Amino acid sequence: MRIDDKVEHKGREAILSKYDQLDFFVADVIDAAPKGDLHTMEHPLFSLSKKTDTQIREYHHGDITITITPSVLGLATIWDKDILLYCGSQITEALNRGEQISRTVKADSYSILTATDRGTGGKNYDQLIAALERLAGTQIKTNLASGGLRQTEGFGLIDNWRVADEHPKTGRPVSFELTLSEWLFRALCKREVLTFNKNYFKLTGGLERRLYELARKHCGNQPSWEIRLDTLHKKSGSTGALKSFRARLKKLAGANKLPDYVIWYDLEADKVLFTPRNSENS
């Protein structure tokens, strides 16, 4: 092992040992604000469709490379990501309170469903299990830095999961335990996160959700964000043709329903501008 590799390994272990002290962390903070990590907001790791997608994806941005390999159950979707947003909100809030945390999170199923604006019928509990299976099955290989450490590594979006408690009559999963990847946990520990508007969970379209998180990431420290449409197409992770993406973008810009942000599409320049809603008429 090279000296710089040893230093980087020690740095990773220092981050994890500082925080990962518990067997599991109980996620029980009521009304914690949803938190998204900066890296999955910036780069397209999730499917924008609810259809089963088993295609391997390659993404390149500058010197960053990402390979996303789904399981036979399909690529994790942007709706599956809601579970990670919930865990991120709970861990960040615990850190803010000076509490101990762990990569393994125990979460109440009903709390996840209500916090992410979902129903609480039997099928919704089944969908949680399916989401956990896709998150665990989707494998990422990347050199993207996390928690200040940059190295090529491979991991699942979550390491593992299990049903912790079941309802004695219905058999529904009352609570889950899931272990986040070290890569994501490092980002949370370093507070590499941004707060999402809770109305994000009301967005029904995958592309709407992806555009919101891109706008949230890039408009955080500037009054607006302009991007070429073809570049936005790549960053969104949309698998459709550019022509179809352009038509969908125009429709979304006309509807103007993203929380916090307005989409402006310049047809002549073929560029897209995102601005915060409070600057819409300025």
PDB file of C-alpha atoms in Angstrom:
ATOM      1  CA  MET A   1       0.000   0.000   0.000  1.00  0.00           C
ATOM      2  CA  ARG A   2       1.438   3.400  -0.954  1.00  0.00           C
ATOM      3  CA  ILE A   3       1.958   6.105   1.696  1.00  0.00           C
ATOM      4  CA  ASP A   4      -0.782   8.308   0.232  1.00  0.00           C
ATOM      5  CA  ASP A   5      -3.136   5.294   0.184  1.00  0.00           C
ATOM      6  CA  LYS A   6      -2.377   4.680   3.872  1.00  0.00           C
ATOM      7  CA  VAL A   7      -3.103   8.315   4.713  1.00  0.00           C
ATOM      8  CA  GLU A   8      -6.373   8.209   2.806  1.00  0.00           C
ATOM      9  CA  HIS A   9      -7.345   4.916   4.455  1.00  0.00           C
ATOM     10  CA  LYS A  10      -6.601   6.353   7.913  1.00  0.00           C
ATOM     11  CA  GLY A  11      -8.642   9.438   7.044  1.00  0.00           C
ATOM     12  CA  ARG A  12     -11.608   7.275   6.092  1.00  0.00           C
ATOM     13  CA  GLU A  13     -11.314   5.217   9.257  1.00  0.00           C
ATOM     14  CA  ALA A  14     -11.089   8.382  11.364  1.00  0.00           C
ATOM     15  CA  ILE A  15     -14.356   9.681   9.934  1.00  0.00           C
ATOM     16  CA  LEU A  16     -16.153   6.393  10.481  1.00  0.00           C
ATOM     17  CA  SER A  17     -14.763   5.656  13.948  1.00  0.00           C
ATOM     18  CA  LYS A  18     -15.624   9.146  15.159  1.00  0.00           C
ATOM     19  CA  TYR A  19     -19.314   8.692  14.479  1.00  0.00           C
ATOM     20  CA  ASP A  20     -20.073   5.003  13.977  1.00  0.00           C
ATOM     21  CA  GLN A  21     -20.156   4.038  17.653  1.00  0.00           C
ATOM     22  CA  LEU A  22     -23.595   2.452  18.000  1.00  0.00           C
ATOM     23  CA  ASP A  23     -24.834  -0.962  16.881  1.00  0.00           C
ATOM     24  CA  PHE A  24     -27.643   0.967  15.211  1.00  0.00           C
ATOM     25  CA  PHE A  25     -29.060   4.469  15.222  1.00  0.00           C
ATOM     26  CA  VAL A  26     -32.780   4.844  15.925  1.00  0.00           C
ATOM     27  CA  ALA A  27     -34.364   7.328  13.511  1.00  0.00           C
ATOM     28  CA  ASP A  28     -37.100   8.867  15.645  1.00  0.00           C
ATOM     29  CA  VAL A  29     -36.817  12.636  15.152  1.00  0.00           C
ATOM     30  CA  ILE A  30     -40.279  13.962  14.339  1.00  0.00           C
ATOM     31  CA  ASP A  31     -40.565  16.373  11.421  1.00  0.00           C
ATOM     32  CA  ALA A  32     -36.856  16.462  10.540  1.00  0.00           C
ATOM     33  CA  ALA A  33     -36.200  18.398   7.321  1.00  0.00           C
ATOM     34  CA  PRO A  34     -35.288  16.103   4.388  1.00  0.00           C
ATOM     35  CA  LYS A  35     -31.605  16.220   3.484  1.00  0.00           C
ATOM     36  CA  GLY A  36     -30.024  15.248   0.182  1.00  0.00           C
ATOM     37  CA  ASP A  37     -26.299  14.611  -0.187  1.00  0.00           C
ATOM     38  CA  LEU A  38     -24.529  16.852  -2.679  1.00  0.00           C
ATOM     39  CA  HIS A  39     -23.043  14.022  -4.734  1.00  0.00           C
ATOM     40  CA  THR A  40     -26.211  12.168  -5.700  1.00  0.00           C
ATOM     41  CA  MET A  41     -27.830  15.553  -6.325  1.00  0.00           C
ATOM     42  CA  GLU A  42     -25.083  16.454  -8.779  1.00  0.00           C
ATOM     43  CA  HIS A  43     -24.729  13.159 -10.627  1.00  0.00           C
ATOM     44  CA  PRO A  44     -27.394  10.827 -12.124  1.00  0.00           C
ATOM     45  CA  LEU A  45     -27.304   7.623 -10.099  1.00  0.00           C
ATOM     46  CA  PHE A  46     -31.029   6.832 -10.095  1.00  0.00           C
ATOM     47  CA  SER A  47     -33.591   5.807 -12.697  1.00  0.00           C
ATOM     48  CA  LEU A  48     -36.223   8.428 -13.498  1.00  0.00           C
ATOM     49  CA  SER A  49     -38.729   5.749 -14.476  1.00  0.00           C
ATOM     50  CA  LYS A  50     -40.740   3.262 -12.435  1.00  0.00           C
ATOM     51  CA  LYS A  51     -40.253   0.662 -15.159  1.00  0.00           C
ATOM     52  CA  THR A  52     -37.651  -2.020 -14.423  1.00  0.00           C
ATOM     53  CA  ASP A  53     -34.309  -0.853 -15.828  1.00  0.00           C
ATOM     54  CA  THR A  54     -31.484  -3.403 -15.938  1.00  0.00           C
ATOM     55  CA  GLN A  55     -29.114  -1.515 -18.257  1.00  0.00           C
ATOM     56  CA  ILE A  56     -25.595  -0.721 -17.010  1.00  0.00           C
ATOM     57  CA  ARG A  57     -24.944   3.027 -17.173  1.00  0.00           C
ATOM     58  CA  GLU A  58     -21.675   4.915 -17.657  1.00  0.00           C
ATOM     59  CA  TYR A  59     -21.413   8.578 -16.706  1.00  0.00           C
ATOM     60  CA  HIS A  60     -18.403  10.863 -17.226  1.00  0.00           C
ATOM     61  CA  HIS A  61     -18.028  14.451 -16.059  1.00  0.00           C
ATOM     62  CA  GLY A  62     -14.544  15.947 -16.311  1.00  0.00           C
ATOM     63  CA  ASP A  63     -12.257  13.488 -14.521  1.00  0.00           C
ATOM     64  CA  ILE A  64     -15.147  11.897 -12.624  1.00  0.00           C
ATOM     65  CA  THR A  65     -16.336   8.502 -13.799  1.00  0.00           C
ATOM     66  CA  ILE A  66     -19.361   6.597 -12.523  1.00  0.00           C
ATOM     67  CA  THR A  67     -20.572   3.138 -13.483  1.00  0.00           C
ATOM     68  CA  ILE A  68     -24.033   2.161 -12.223  1.00  0.00           C
ATOM     69  CA  THR A  69     -24.872  -1.542 -12.377  1.00  0.00           C
ATOM     70  CA  PRO A  70     -28.429  -2.599 -11.454  1.00  0.00           C
ATOM     71  CA  SER A  71     -29.456  -5.996 -10.177  1.00  0.00           C
ATOM     72  CA  VAL A  72     -31.949  -8.185 -12.010  1.00  0.00           C
ATOM     73  CA  LEU A  73     -34.648  -6.356  -9.999  1.00  0.00           C
ATOM     74  CA  GLY A  74     -33.719  -3.114 -11.724  1.00  0.00           C
ATOM     75  CA  LEU A  75     -31.886   0.117 -11.051  1.00  0.00           C
ATOM     76  CA  ALA A  76     -32.800   2.001  -7.885  1.00  0.00           C
ATOM     77  CA  THR A  77     -35.260   4.764  -8.775  1.00  0.00           C
ATOM     78  CA  ILE A  78     -35.454   8.385  -7.722  1.00  0.00           C
ATOM     79  CA  TRP A  79     -38.493   7.372  -5.616  1.00  0.00           C
ATOM     80  CA  ASP A  80     -36.387   4.722  -3.867  1.00  0.00           C
ATOM     81  CA  LYS A  81     -34.011   7.549  -2.988  1.00  0.00           C
ATOM     82  CA  ASP A  82     -36.695   8.903  -0.617  1.00  0.00           C
ATOM     83  CA  ILE A  83     -35.493   6.347   1.932  1.00  0.00           C
ATOM     84  CA  LEU A  84     -31.976   7.800   1.751  1.00  0.00           C
ATOM     85  CA  LEU A  85     -33.365  11.334   2.080  1.00  0.00           C
ATOM     86  CA  TYR A  86     -35.237  10.234   5.193  1.00  0.00           C
ATOM     87  CA  CYS A  87     -32.128   8.644   6.701  1.00  0.00           C
ATOM     88  CA  GLY A  88     -30.074  11.710   5.783  1.00  0.00           C
ATOM     89  CA  SER A  89     -32.544  13.985   7.552  1.00  0.00           C
ATOM     90  CA  GLN A  90     -32.460  11.856  10.703  1.00  0.00           C
ATOM     91  CA  ILE A  91     -28.673  11.528  10.849  1.00  0.00           C
ATOM     92  CA  THR A  92     -28.083  15.230  10.155  1.00  0.00           C
ATOM     93  CA  GLU A  93     -30.535  16.255  12.855  1.00  0.00           C
ATOM     94  CA  ALA A  94     -28.882  13.888  15.338  1.00  0.00           C
ATOM     95  CA  LEU A  95     -25.464  15.346  14.477  1.00  0.00           C
ATOM     96  CA  ASN A  96     -26.826  18.849  15.020  1.00  0.00           C
ATOM     97  CA  ARG A  97     -27.998  17.751  18.477  1.00  0.00           C
ATOM     98  CA  GLY A  98     -24.639  16.214  19.337  1.00  0.00           C
ATOM     99  CA  GLU A  99     -26.036  12.682  19.457  1.00  0.00           C
ATOM    100  CA  GLN A 100     -24.259   9.477  18.475  1.00  0.00           C
ATOM    101  CA  ILE A 101     -25.061   8.006  15.085  1.00  0.00           C
ATOM    102  CA  SER A 102     -24.352   4.855  13.126  1.00  0.00           C
ATOM    103  CA  ARG A 103     -24.317   3.685   9.523  1.00  0.00           C
ATOM    104  CA  THR A 104     -27.014   1.205  10.519  1.00  0.00           C
ATOM    105  CA  VAL A 105     -30.324   2.990  10.883  1.00  0.00           C
ATOM    106  CA  LYS A 106     -33.478   1.594  12.478  1.00  0.00           C
ATOM    107  CA  ALA A 107     -36.511   3.354  11.059  1.00  0.00           C
ATOM    108  CA  ASP A 108     -40.243   3.071  11.598  1.00  0.00           C
ATOM    109  CA  SER A 109     -41.988   2.126   8.347  1.00  0.00           C
ATOM    110  CA  TYR A 110     -45.024   4.332   8.997  1.00  0.00           C
ATOM    111  CA  SER A 111     -42.755   7.315   9.705  1.00  0.00           C
ATOM    112  CA  ILE A 112     -40.904   6.822   6.409  1.00  0.00           C
ATOM    113  CA  LEU A 113     -44.167   6.613   4.469  1.00  0.00           C
ATOM    114  CA  THR A 114     -45.730   9.704   6.047  1.00  0.00           C
ATOM    115  CA  ALA A 115     -42.525  11.773   5.959  1.00  0.00           C
ATOM    116  CA  THR A 116     -42.183  11.114   2.211  1.00  0.00           C
ATOM    117  CA  ASP A 117     -45.857  11.864   1.518  1.00  0.00           C
ATOM    118  CA  ARG A 118     -46.901   8.309   0.680  1.00  0.00           C
ATOM    119  CA  GLY A 119     -49.956   6.282   1.504  1.00  0.00           C
ATOM    120  CA  THR A 120     -49.984   3.795   4.357  1.00  0.00           C
ATOM    121  CA  GLY A 121     -51.873   0.902   2.770  1.00  0.00           C
ATOM    122  CA  GLY A 122     -50.527  -2.615   2.405  1.00  0.00           C
ATOM    123  CA  LYS A 123     -49.057  -1.981  -1.050  1.00  0.00           C
ATOM    124  CA  ASN A 124     -47.052   0.971   0.275  1.00  0.00           C
ATOM    125  CA  TYR A 125     -45.299  -1.295   2.770  1.00  0.00           C
ATOM    126  CA  ASP A 126     -44.604  -3.762  -0.052  1.00  0.00           C
ATOM    127  CA  GLN A 127     -43.145  -0.920  -2.104  1.00  0.00           C
ATOM    128  CA  LEU A 128     -40.766  -0.069   0.748  1.00  0.00           C
ATOM    129  CA  ILE A 129     -39.370  -3.591   0.667  1.00  0.00           C
ATOM    130  CA  ALA A 130     -39.005  -3.452  -3.126  1.00  0.00           C
ATOM    131  CA  ALA A 131     -37.193  -0.102  -2.817  1.00  0.00           C
ATOM    132  CA  LEU A 132     -34.768  -1.515  -0.243  1.00  0.00           C
ATOM    133  CA  GLU A 133     -34.053  -4.478  -2.541  1.00  0.00           C
ATOM    134  CA  ARG A 134     -33.229  -2.152  -5.452  1.00  0.00           C
ATOM    135  CA  LEU A 135     -31.074   0.124  -3.269  1.00  0.00           C
ATOM    136  CA  ALA A 136     -29.085  -2.839  -2.000  1.00  0.00           C
ATOM    137  CA  GLY A 137     -28.829  -4.391  -5.466  1.00  0.00           C
ATOM    138  CA  THR A 138     -27.666  -1.301  -7.348  1.00  0.00           C
ATOM    139  CA  GLN A 139     -23.862  -1.155  -7.414  1.00  0.00           C
ATOM    140  CA  ILE A 140     -21.837   2.013  -7.940  1.00  0.00           C
ATOM    141  CA  LYS A 141     -18.193   2.207  -9.031  1.00  0.00           C
ATOM    142  CA  THR A 142     -16.761   5.718  -8.959  1.00  0.00           C
ATOM    143  CA  ASN A 143     -13.798   7.949  -8.141  1.00  0.00           C
ATOM    144  CA  LEU A 144     -16.144  10.670  -6.874  1.00  0.00           C
ATOM    145  CA  ALA A 145     -14.970  12.137  -3.558  1.00  0.00           C
ATOM    146  CA  SER A 146     -17.073  11.732  -0.428  1.00  0.00           C
ATOM    147  CA  GLY A 147     -16.369  13.294   2.949  1.00  0.00           C
ATOM    148  CA  GLY A 148     -13.204  14.868   1.529  1.00  0.00           C
ATOM    149  CA  LEU A 149     -11.761  11.509   0.456  1.00  0.00           C
ATOM    150  CA  ARG A 150     -11.292  10.636  -3.195  1.00  0.00           C
ATOM    151  CA  GLN A 151     -10.588   7.095  -4.307  1.00  0.00           C
ATOM    152  CA  THR A 152     -11.987   4.632  -6.787  1.00  0.00           C
ATOM    153  CA  GLU A 153     -14.404   2.373  -4.935  1.00  0.00           C
ATOM    154  CA  GLY A 154     -17.418   0.180  -5.468  1.00  0.00           C
ATOM    155  CA  PHE A 155     -20.430  -0.098  -3.196  1.00  0.00           C
ATOM    156  CA  GLY A 156     -24.169  -0.621  -3.028  1.00  0.00           C
ATOM    157  CA  LEU A 157     -26.385   2.355  -2.295  1.00  0.00           C
ATOM    158  CA  ILE A 158     -27.092   0.512   0.954  1.00  0.00           C
ATOM    159  CA  ASP A 159     -25.017  -2.383   2.273  1.00  0.00           C
ATOM    160  CA  ASN A 160     -27.903  -4.456   3.615  1.00  0.00           C
ATOM    161  CA  TRP A 161     -31.366  -4.316   5.172  1.00  0.00           C
ATOM    162  CA  ARG A 162     -33.730  -6.408   7.230  1.00  0.00           C
ATOM    163  CA  VAL A 163     -37.228  -6.231   8.651  1.00  0.00           C
ATOM    164  CA  ALA A 164     -36.705  -5.552  12.354  1.00  0.00           C
ATOM    165  CA  ASP A 165     -40.314  -5.869  13.525  1.00  0.00           C
ATOM    166  CA  GLU A 166     -43.488  -7.231  11.944  1.00  0.00           C
ATOM    167  CA  HIS A 167     -47.117  -6.612  12.836  1.00  0.00           C
ATOM    168  CA  PRO A 168     -48.375  -9.771  14.574  1.00  0.00           C
ATOM    169  CA  LYS A 169     -51.648  -9.856  12.640  1.00  0.00           C
ATOM    170  CA  THR A 170     -50.966  -8.373   9.199  1.00  0.00           C
ATOM    171  CA  GLY A 171     -47.313  -9.345   8.853  1.00  0.00           C
ATOM    172  CA  ARG A 172     -46.529  -5.826   7.643  1.00  0.00           C
ATOM    173  CA  PRO A 173     -43.002  -4.572   8.355  1.00  0.00           C
ATOM    174  CA  VAL A 174     -43.319  -2.253  11.352  1.00  0.00           C
ATOM    175  CA  SER A 175     -39.668  -1.200  11.238  1.00  0.00           C
ATOM    176  CA  PHE A 176     -36.517  -1.768   9.198  1.00  0.00           C
ATOM    177  CA  GLU A 177     -32.824  -1.732   9.830  1.00  0.00           C
ATOM    178  CA  LEU A 178     -30.639  -0.691   6.914  1.00  0.00           C
ATOM    179  CA  THR A 179     -26.927  -0.029   6.668  1.00  0.00           C
ATOM    180  CA  LEU A 180     -25.861   2.924   4.545  1.00  0.00           C
ATOM    181  CA  SER A 181     -22.776   2.680   2.363  1.00  0.00           C
ATOM    182  CA  GLU A 182     -19.576   4.110   3.850  1.00  0.00           C
ATOM    183  CA  TRP A 183     -19.479   6.491   0.875  1.00  0.00           C
ATOM    184  CA  LEU A 184     -22.855   8.047   1.711  1.00  0.00           C
ATOM    185  CA  PHE A 185     -22.249   7.966   5.455  1.00  0.00           C
ATOM    186  CA  ARG A 186     -18.993   9.925   5.059  1.00  0.00           C
ATOM    187  CA  ALA A 187     -20.863  12.619   3.138  1.00  0.00           C
ATOM    188  CA  LEU A 188     -23.498  12.875   5.868  1.00  0.00           C
ATOM    189  CA  CYS A 189     -20.889  13.019   8.630  1.00  0.00           C
ATOM    190  CA  LYS A 190     -19.129  15.874   6.808  1.00  0.00           C
ATOM    191  CA  ARG A 191     -22.492  17.611   6.375  1.00  0.00           C
ATOM    192  CA  GLU A 192     -22.208  17.549   2.580  1.00  0.00           C
ATOM    193  CA  VAL A 193     -25.985  17.955   2.357  1.00  0.00           C
ATOM    194  CA  LEU A 194     -28.696  20.435   1.425  1.00  0.00           C
ATOM    195  CA  THR A 195     -32.249  20.706   2.747  1.00  0.00           C
ATOM    196  CA  PHE A 196     -35.088  19.765   0.394  1.00  0.00           C
ATOM    197  CA  ASN A 197     -38.488  21.433   0.316  1.00  0.00           C
ATOM    198  CA  LYS A 198     -40.967  18.894   1.717  1.00  0.00           C
ATOM    199  CA  ASN A 199     -43.152  19.493  -1.339  1.00  0.00           C
ATOM    200  CA  TYR A 200     -40.457  17.670  -3.305  1.00  0.00           C
ATOM    201  CA  PHE A 201     -42.181  14.446  -2.256  1.00  0.00           C
ATOM    202  CA  LYS A 202     -45.391  15.611  -3.943  1.00  0.00           C
ATOM    203  CA  LEU A 203     -43.676  15.680  -7.347  1.00  0.00           C
ATOM    204  CA  THR A 204     -44.988  12.690  -9.282  1.00  0.00           C
ATOM    205  CA  GLY A 205     -42.613  12.743 -12.262  1.00  0.00           C
ATOM    206  CA  GLY A 206     -39.067  11.404 -12.107  1.00  0.00           C
ATOM    207  CA  LEU A 207     -37.716  14.188 -14.305  1.00  0.00           C
ATOM    208  CA  GLU A 208     -39.429  16.841 -12.139  1.00  0.00           C
ATOM    209  CA  ARG A 209     -37.708  15.428  -9.072  1.00  0.00           C
ATOM    210  CA  ARG A 210     -34.342  15.322 -10.821  1.00  0.00           C
ATOM    211  CA  LEU A 211     -34.665  18.905 -12.063  1.00  0.00           C
ATOM    212  CA  TYR A 212     -35.551  20.067  -8.563  1.00  0.00           C
ATOM    213  CA  GLU A 213     -32.466  18.518  -6.991  1.00  0.00           C
ATOM    214  CA  LEU A 214     -30.215  19.889  -9.749  1.00  0.00           C
ATOM    215  CA  ALA A 215     -31.690  23.369  -9.247  1.00  0.00           C
ATOM    216  CA  ARG A 216     -31.310  23.015  -5.474  1.00  0.00           C
ATOM    217  CA  LYS A 217     -27.667  22.022  -5.861  1.00  0.00           C
ATOM    218  CA  HIS A 218     -26.682  24.748  -8.325  1.00  0.00           C
ATOM    219  CA  CYS A 219     -28.825  27.670  -7.162  1.00  0.00           C
ATOM    220  CA  GLY A 220     -27.757  27.276  -3.558  1.00  0.00           C
ATOM    221  CA  ASN A 221     -25.062  29.966  -3.663  1.00  0.00           C
ATOM    222  CA  GLN A 222     -25.958  31.937  -6.775  1.00  0.00           C
ATOM    223  CA  PRO A 223     -29.021  33.870  -7.985  1.00  0.00           C
ATOM    224  CA  SER A 224     -29.588  31.640 -11.032  1.00  0.00           C
ATOM    225  CA  TRP A 225     -28.203  28.692 -12.952  1.00  0.00           C
ATOM    226  CA  GLU A 226     -28.015  28.491 -16.742  1.00  0.00           C
ATOM    227  CA  ILE A 227     -27.177  25.319 -18.629  1.00  0.00           C
ATOM    228  CA  ARG A 228     -27.273  24.087 -22.195  1.00  0.00           C
ATOM    229  CA  LEU A 229     -30.186  21.765 -22.814  1.00  0.00           C
ATOM    230  CA  ASP A 230     -27.989  18.938 -24.097  1.00  0.00           C
ATOM    231  CA  THR A 231     -25.811  19.174 -20.979  1.00  0.00           C
ATOM    232  CA  LEU A 232     -28.896  19.155 -18.758  1.00  0.00           C
ATOM    233  CA  HIS A 233     -30.110  16.086 -20.630  1.00  0.00           C
ATOM    234  CA  LYS A 234     -26.864  14.301 -19.715  1.00  0.00           C
ATOM    235  CA  LYS A 235     -26.849  15.460 -16.084  1.00  0.00           C
ATOM    236  CA  SER A 236     -30.483  14.508 -15.583  1.00  0.00           C
ATOM    237  CA  GLY A 237     -29.890  10.848 -16.351  1.00  0.00           C
ATOM    238  CA  SER A 238     -32.790  10.804 -18.794  1.00  0.00           C
ATOM    239  CA  THR A 239     -32.536   7.855 -21.181  1.00  0.00           C
ATOM    240  CA  GLY A 240     -34.892   9.291 -23.794  1.00  0.00           C
ATOM    241  CA  ALA A 241     -33.834  11.037 -26.988  1.00  0.00           C
ATOM    242  CA  LEU A 242     -32.805  14.700 -26.766  1.00  0.00           C
ATOM    243  CA  LYS A 243     -35.838  15.676 -28.866  1.00  0.00           C
ATOM    244  CA  SER A 244     -38.197  14.038 -26.375  1.00  0.00           C
ATOM    245  CA  PHE A 245     -36.329  15.583 -23.449  1.00  0.00           C
ATOM    246  CA  ARG A 246     -36.680  19.039 -25.024  1.00  0.00           C
ATOM    247  CA  ALA A 247     -40.437  18.577 -25.379  1.00  0.00           C
ATOM    248  CA  ARG A 248     -40.785  17.441 -21.759  1.00  0.00           C
ATOM    249  CA  LEU A 249     -38.650  20.331 -20.528  1.00  0.00           C
ATOM    250  CA  LYS A 250     -40.796  22.866 -22.401  1.00  0.00           C
ATOM    251  CA  LYS A 251     -43.902  21.349 -20.849  1.00  0.00           C
ATOM    252  CA  LEU A 252     -42.455  21.467 -17.344  1.00  0.00           C
ATOM    253  CA  ALA A 253     -41.315  25.060 -17.828  1.00  0.00           C
ATOM    254  CA  GLY A 254     -44.838  25.995 -18.916  1.00  0.00           C
ATOM    255  CA  ALA A 255     -46.415  24.245 -15.932  1.00  0.00           C
ATOM    256  CA  ASN A 256     -44.050  26.046 -13.522  1.00  0.00           C
ATOM    257  CA  LYS A 257     -44.724  23.699 -10.587  1.00  0.00           C
ATOM    258  CA  LEU A 258     -41.279  22.995  -9.123  1.00  0.00           C
ATOM    259  CA  PRO A 259     -40.997  23.894  -5.427  1.00  0.00           C
ATOM    260  CA  ASP A 260     -38.719  26.906  -4.819  1.00  0.00           C
ATOM    261  CA  TYR A 261     -37.510  27.260  -8.421  1.00  0.00           C
ATOM    262  CA  VAL A 262     -38.730  28.474 -11.795  1.00  0.00           C
ATOM    263  CA  ILE A 263     -37.628  26.880 -15.075  1.00  0.00           C
ATOM    264  CA  TRP A 264     -37.080  29.207 -18.033  1.00  0.00           C
ATOM    265  CA  TYR A 265     -36.440  27.678 -21.454  1.00  0.00           C
ATOM    266  CA  ASP A 266     -34.801  29.777 -24.200  1.00  0.00           C
ATOM    267  CA  LEU A 267     -35.857  28.075 -27.445  1.00  0.00           C
ATOM    268  CA  GLU A 268     -33.545  30.110 -29.661  1.00  0.00           C
ATOM    269  CA  ALA A 269     -30.404  29.489 -27.572  1.00  0.00           C
ATOM    270  CA  ASP A 270     -31.559  26.002 -26.538  1.00  0.00           C
ATOM    271  CA  LYS A 271     -30.615  26.811 -22.946  1.00  0.00           C
ATOM    272  CA  VAL A 272     -32.387  26.408 -19.624  1.00  0.00           C
ATOM    273  CA  LEU A 273     -32.329  28.917 -16.760  1.00  0.00           C
ATOM    274  CA  PHE A 274     -33.303  28.071 -13.190  1.00  0.00           C
ATOM    275  CA  THR A 275     -34.090  30.899 -10.766  1.00  0.00           C
ATOM    276  CA  PRO A 276     -35.389  30.903  -7.180  1.00  0.00           C
ATOM    277  CA  ARG A 277     -39.087  31.745  -6.974  1.00  0.00           C
ATOM    278  CA  ASN A 278     -38.424  34.846  -4.886  1.00  0.00           C
ATOM    279  CA  SER A 279     -36.553  36.321  -7.863  1.00  0.00           C
ATOM    280  CA  GLU A 280     -39.233  35.363 -10.422  1.00  0.00           C
ATOM    281  CA  ASN A 281     -40.464  38.905 -10.889  1.00  0.00           C
ATOM    282  CA  SER A 282     -37.269  40.778 -10.030  1.00  0.00           C
TER     283      SER A 282
END
